Amino acid sequence: MMKLVAATHNKGKLAELTEMLGGRYVLLPVSDFDGGVEPEENGNSFEENSRIKARAAFAASGLPSFGDDSGLCVDALGGAPGIYSSRYAAGGSAARNAKLLRELSGVPEEKRTAKFVCCITFTDGEHEFTVRGECRGRILEREKGEGGFGYDPVFFSDELGRPFGEVSAAEKDAVSHRGKAVRLFAERLAEIYGE
Ligand code: ITT
């Protein structure tokens, strides 16, 4: 099976990616190669940041690599936290979710619309491409469920009609930004390398 280096240090993402791609590719975490040193994510978009991560992983490993940059864009907050989703508040995802709920307090349901975005860039030094997946929903009034990671407990998925914190990994993958991006990614890989 072909080896792919996954340029993420986020355990929630790595678990989802392994679930989605693990049957077809051997996924190696970039931490096996980069000693935990992360590149500076100084791009202005999800696309650019995913490219920075993919190129850094390829430079560290010499193996075909992909980077995922993702985040939550909330309409009532002008698209924030967006590319700053992982740095929205110090102290982990519970603190970030608490801040988001505070910022949206008093905002009525119909104005709590949001989307998750995921860009994946692949590079093997010769081929490079980027794919994007999006998933719409709204921000709940309070956390619901124990599933997923990051902002999942405060996100209600339009497509599932349920909170991401209350669905199984397979249900989330079927509609999520990462699930959609990974499926496009796998199609492109198959075009380049064959099935
Ligand atoms: P790497 O850069 O090492 O991949 P990171 O956590 O910093 O890890 P990002 O810069 O892409 O990754 O930030 C993504 C943020 O958006 C992070 O705080 C996640 O918790 C959140 N996020 C991304 N996808 C999510 C999902 O499917 N469910 C919930 N939160 C998600």
Short mmCIF file of C-alpha atoms and ligand atoms in Angstrom, two decimals:
data_model
loop_
_atom_site.label_atom_id
_atom_site.label_comp_id
_atom_site.label_asym_id
_atom_site.label_seq_id
_atom_site.Cartn_x
_atom_site.Cartn_y
_atom_site.Cartn_z
CA MET A 1 0.00 0.00 0.00
CA MET A 2 1.17 3.51 -0.80
CA LYS A 3 2.53 5.55 2.12
CA LEU A 4 1.20 9.06 2.69
CA VAL A 5 2.43 11.52 5.29
CA ALA A 6 -0.37 13.40 7.05
CA ALA A 7 0.83 16.91 7.98
CA THR A 8 -1.20 17.37 11.14
CA HIS A 9 -0.45 17.41 14.85
CA ASN A 10 -4.17 17.43 15.70
CA LYS A 11 -5.20 14.02 17.09
CA GLY A 12 -8.89 14.50 16.22
CA LYS A 13 -8.05 15.17 12.58
CA LEU A 14 -5.56 12.32 12.36
CA ALA A 15 -8.14 9.89 13.75
CA GLU A 16 -10.72 11.00 11.16
CA LEU A 17 -8.22 10.87 8.30
CA THR A 18 -7.04 7.39 9.31
CA GLU A 19 -10.64 6.22 9.45
CA MET A 20 -11.34 7.64 5.99
CA LEU A 21 -8.09 6.74 4.18
CA GLY A 22 -6.54 4.01 6.32
CA GLY A 23 -7.93 1.17 4.20
CA ARG A 24 -6.35 2.47 0.99
CA TYR A 25 -3.13 4.14 2.17
CA VAL A 26 -0.69 3.74 5.03
CA LEU A 27 -0.90 7.08 6.84
CA LEU A 28 2.22 8.22 8.64
CA PRO A 29 1.95 11.19 11.03
CA VAL A 30 4.34 14.04 10.19
CA SER A 31 5.58 13.91 13.80
CA ASP A 32 7.51 10.75 12.77
CA PHE A 33 9.66 13.04 10.61
CA ASP A 34 9.60 16.63 11.85
CA GLY A 35 10.36 16.13 15.53
CA GLY A 36 7.21 18.09 16.38
CA VAL A 37 8.47 21.28 14.71
CA GLU A 38 5.49 22.83 12.91
CA PRO A 39 5.83 25.28 9.99
CA GLU A 40 4.57 28.83 10.48
CA GLU A 41 1.01 28.94 9.15
CA ASN A 42 1.19 32.46 7.78
CA GLY A 43 -1.10 32.07 4.77
CA ASN A 44 -4.23 34.18 4.22
CA SER A 45 -6.55 31.32 3.35
CA PHE A 46 -7.28 27.68 4.14
CA GLU A 47 -5.83 26.82 0.71
CA GLU A 48 -2.52 28.57 1.38
CA ASN A 49 -2.11 27.13 4.87
CA SER A 50 -2.79 23.59 3.67
CA ARG A 51 -0.11 24.09 1.01
CA ILE A 52 2.40 25.34 3.60
CA LYS A 53 1.78 22.24 5.74
CA ALA A 54 1.95 19.81 2.80
CA ARG A 55 5.20 21.28 1.47
CA ALA A 56 6.82 21.27 4.92
CA ALA A 57 5.85 17.62 5.44
CA PHE A 58 7.25 16.69 2.04
CA ALA A 59 10.47 18.56 2.84
CA ALA A 60 10.78 16.71 6.16
CA SER A 61 9.88 13.23 4.92
CA GLY A 62 10.66 13.04 1.20
CA LEU A 63 7.42 11.05 0.89
CA PRO A 64 4.10 11.99 -0.76
CA SER A 65 2.46 14.30 1.79
CA PHE A 66 -0.76 16.16 2.37
CA GLY A 67 -1.74 19.00 4.67
CA ASP A 68 -5.24 19.75 5.95
CA ASP A 69 -6.22 23.25 7.01
CA SER A 70 -9.68 23.60 8.36
CA GLY A 71 -11.85 25.76 10.54
CA LEU A 72 -15.23 27.18 11.36
CA CYS A 73 -16.60 30.35 9.69
CA VAL A 74 -19.51 32.01 11.51
CA ASP A 75 -21.62 34.40 9.43
CA ALA A 76 -22.65 36.66 12.33
CA LEU A 77 -18.95 37.11 13.18
CA GLY A 78 -17.92 38.09 9.65
CA GLY A 79 -16.46 34.63 8.98
CA ALA A 80 -14.47 34.40 12.24
CA PRO A 81 -12.76 32.42 13.64
CA GLY A 82 -11.97 31.15 10.09
CA ILE A 83 -8.28 30.43 9.52
CA TYR A 84 -7.67 31.38 13.16
CA SER A 85 -9.98 28.63 14.48
CA SER A 86 -7.25 26.79 16.39
CA ARG A 87 -6.09 30.03 18.07
CA TYR A 88 -9.49 31.59 18.81
CA ALA A 89 -8.94 31.34 22.58
CA ALA A 90 -6.13 29.99 24.75
CA GLY A 91 -6.86 26.87 26.79
CA GLY A 92 -8.14 24.21 24.41
CA SER A 93 -11.40 23.51 22.64
CA ALA A 94 -13.61 23.91 25.72
CA ALA A 95 -12.38 27.50 26.09
CA ARG A 96 -12.83 28.17 22.35
CA ASN A 97 -16.38 26.81 22.39
CA ALA A 98 -17.20 28.89 25.48
CA LYS A 99 -15.89 32.04 23.78
CA LEU A 100 -17.92 31.34 20.64
CA LEU A 101 -21.13 30.82 22.63
CA ARG A 102 -20.43 34.07 24.54
CA GLU A 103 -19.85 36.03 21.32
CA LEU A 104 -23.14 34.74 19.94
CA SER A 105 -25.22 35.20 23.07
CA GLY A 106 -28.51 36.86 22.19
CA VAL A 107 -28.10 36.11 18.45
CA PRO A 108 -31.31 34.38 17.28
CA GLU A 109 -31.28 30.91 15.71
CA GLU A 110 -31.76 32.06 12.12
CA LYS A 111 -28.68 34.30 12.37
CA ARG A 112 -26.40 31.64 13.90
CA THR A 113 -25.47 30.16 10.50
CA ALA A 114 -21.94 28.84 9.99
CA LYS A 115 -19.85 26.52 7.87
CA PHE A 116 -16.90 24.24 8.40
CA VAL A 117 -14.27 24.41 5.66
CA CYS A 118 -11.45 21.96 4.91
CA CYS A 119 -8.72 22.35 2.31
CA ILE A 120 -6.30 19.56 1.58
CA THR A 121 -3.13 20.06 -0.44
CA PHE A 122 -1.14 17.11 -1.72
CA THR A 123 2.42 17.19 -2.99
CA ASP A 124 4.97 14.59 -3.98
CA GLY A 125 7.41 17.15 -5.33
CA GLU A 126 6.11 16.61 -8.86
CA HIS A 127 2.30 16.68 -8.60
CA GLU A 128 0.59 19.25 -6.42
CA PHE A 129 -3.12 19.96 -6.05
CA THR A 130 -5.60 21.37 -3.54
CA VAL A 131 -9.20 20.31 -2.89
CA ARG A 132 -11.86 21.97 -0.71
CA GLY A 133 -14.91 20.68 1.17
CA GLU A 134 -17.59 22.66 3.03
CA CYS A 135 -20.37 21.77 5.39
CA ARG A 136 -23.13 24.15 6.48
CA GLY A 137 -25.03 24.38 9.71
CA ARG A 138 -25.52 26.65 12.71
CA ILE A 139 -24.08 27.28 16.13
CA LEU A 140 -26.11 25.80 18.97
CA GLU A 141 -27.06 27.74 22.12
CA ARG A 142 -25.02 25.32 24.25
CA GLU A 143 -22.75 22.30 23.82
CA LYS A 144 -24.47 19.03 22.90
CA GLY A 145 -23.04 15.51 22.83
CA GLU A 146 -19.70 13.94 23.56
CA GLY A 147 -18.63 12.96 20.02
CA GLY A 148 -16.08 14.44 17.62
CA PHE A 149 -13.51 17.07 18.57
CA GLY A 150 -12.90 20.80 18.48
CA TYR A 151 -16.04 22.79 17.63
CA ASP A 152 -18.21 19.70 17.02
CA PRO A 153 -20.19 20.04 20.29
CA VAL A 154 -21.51 23.49 19.29
CA PHE A 155 -22.24 22.71 15.62
CA PHE A 156 -25.64 21.61 14.29
CA SER A 157 -25.35 20.07 10.81
CA ASP A 158 -27.99 21.14 8.26
CA GLU A 159 -27.46 17.99 6.20
CA LEU A 160 -27.85 15.59 9.12
CA GLY A 161 -30.37 17.68 11.04
CA ARG A 162 -28.39 16.79 14.17
CA PRO A 163 -25.50 18.17 16.25
CA PHE A 164 -22.05 16.87 15.26
CA GLY A 165 -21.43 16.05 18.93
CA GLU A 166 -24.26 13.49 18.83
CA VAL A 167 -23.51 11.58 15.61
CA SER A 168 -21.19 8.65 14.87
CA ALA A 169 -17.87 9.13 13.09
CA ALA A 170 -19.33 7.53 9.93
CA GLU A 171 -22.38 9.84 9.98
CA LYS A 172 -20.14 12.89 10.36
CA ASP A 173 -17.79 11.75 7.55
CA ALA A 174 -20.72 11.39 5.14
CA VAL A 175 -21.46 15.15 5.23
CA SER A 176 -18.47 16.85 6.83
CA HIS A 177 -16.09 19.32 5.23
CA ARG A 178 -13.23 16.84 5.80
CA GLY A 179 -15.21 13.89 4.45
CA LYS A 180 -16.03 15.81 1.26
CA ALA A 181 -12.48 17.06 0.81
CA VAL A 182 -11.01 13.60 1.45
CA ARG A 183 -13.26 12.00 -1.17
CA LEU A 184 -12.13 14.56 -3.79
CA PHE A 185 -8.54 14.04 -2.63
CA ALA A 186 -8.78 10.25 -3.03
CA GLU A 187 -10.26 10.64 -6.53
CA ARG A 188 -7.39 12.89 -7.61
CA LEU A 189 -4.81 10.53 -6.12
CA ALA A 190 -6.34 7.61 -8.02
CA GLU A 191 -6.08 9.65 -11.24
CA ILE A 192 -2.38 10.26 -10.65
CA TYR A 193 -1.28 6.89 -9.28
CA GLY A 194 -4.04 4.58 -10.47
CA GLU A 195 -6.33 2.56 -8.20
P1 ITT B 1 -2.65 21.05 12.50
O1 ITT B 1 -2.33 22.44 11.99
O2 ITT B 1 -1.47 20.37 13.12
O3 ITT B 1 -3.35 20.19 11.49
P2 ITT B 1 -4.65 22.44 14.08
O4 ITT B 1 -5.61 21.99 15.13
O5 ITT B 1 -3.83 23.67 14.36
O6 ITT B 1 -3.71 21.21 13.71
P3 ITT B 1 -5.97 23.91 11.95
O7 ITT B 1 -4.97 25.00 11.93
O8 ITT B 1 -6.48 23.38 10.66
O9 ITT B 1 -5.43 22.62 12.73
O10 ITT B 1 -7.18 24.38 12.86
C1 ITT B 1 -8.38 23.76 12.77
C2 ITT B 1 -9.25 24.22 13.93
O11 ITT B 1 -10.61 24.06 13.55
C3 ITT B 1 -9.00 23.38 15.17
O12 ITT B 1 -9.15 24.19 16.32
C4 ITT B 1 -10.10 22.36 15.13
O13 ITT B 1 -10.54 21.99 16.39
C5 ITT B 1 -11.21 23.05 14.34
N1 ITT B 1 -11.81 22.04 13.46
C6 ITT B 1 -11.37 21.62 12.24
N2 ITT B 1 -12.10 20.60 11.78
C7 ITT B 1 -13.03 20.34 12.72
C8 ITT B 1 -14.04 19.40 12.86
O14 ITT B 1 -14.25 18.45 11.93
N3 ITT B 1 -14.80 19.43 13.95
C9 ITT B 1 -14.59 20.34 14.90
N4 ITT B 1 -13.62 21.26 14.89
C10 ITT B 1 -12.85 21.27 13.79
#
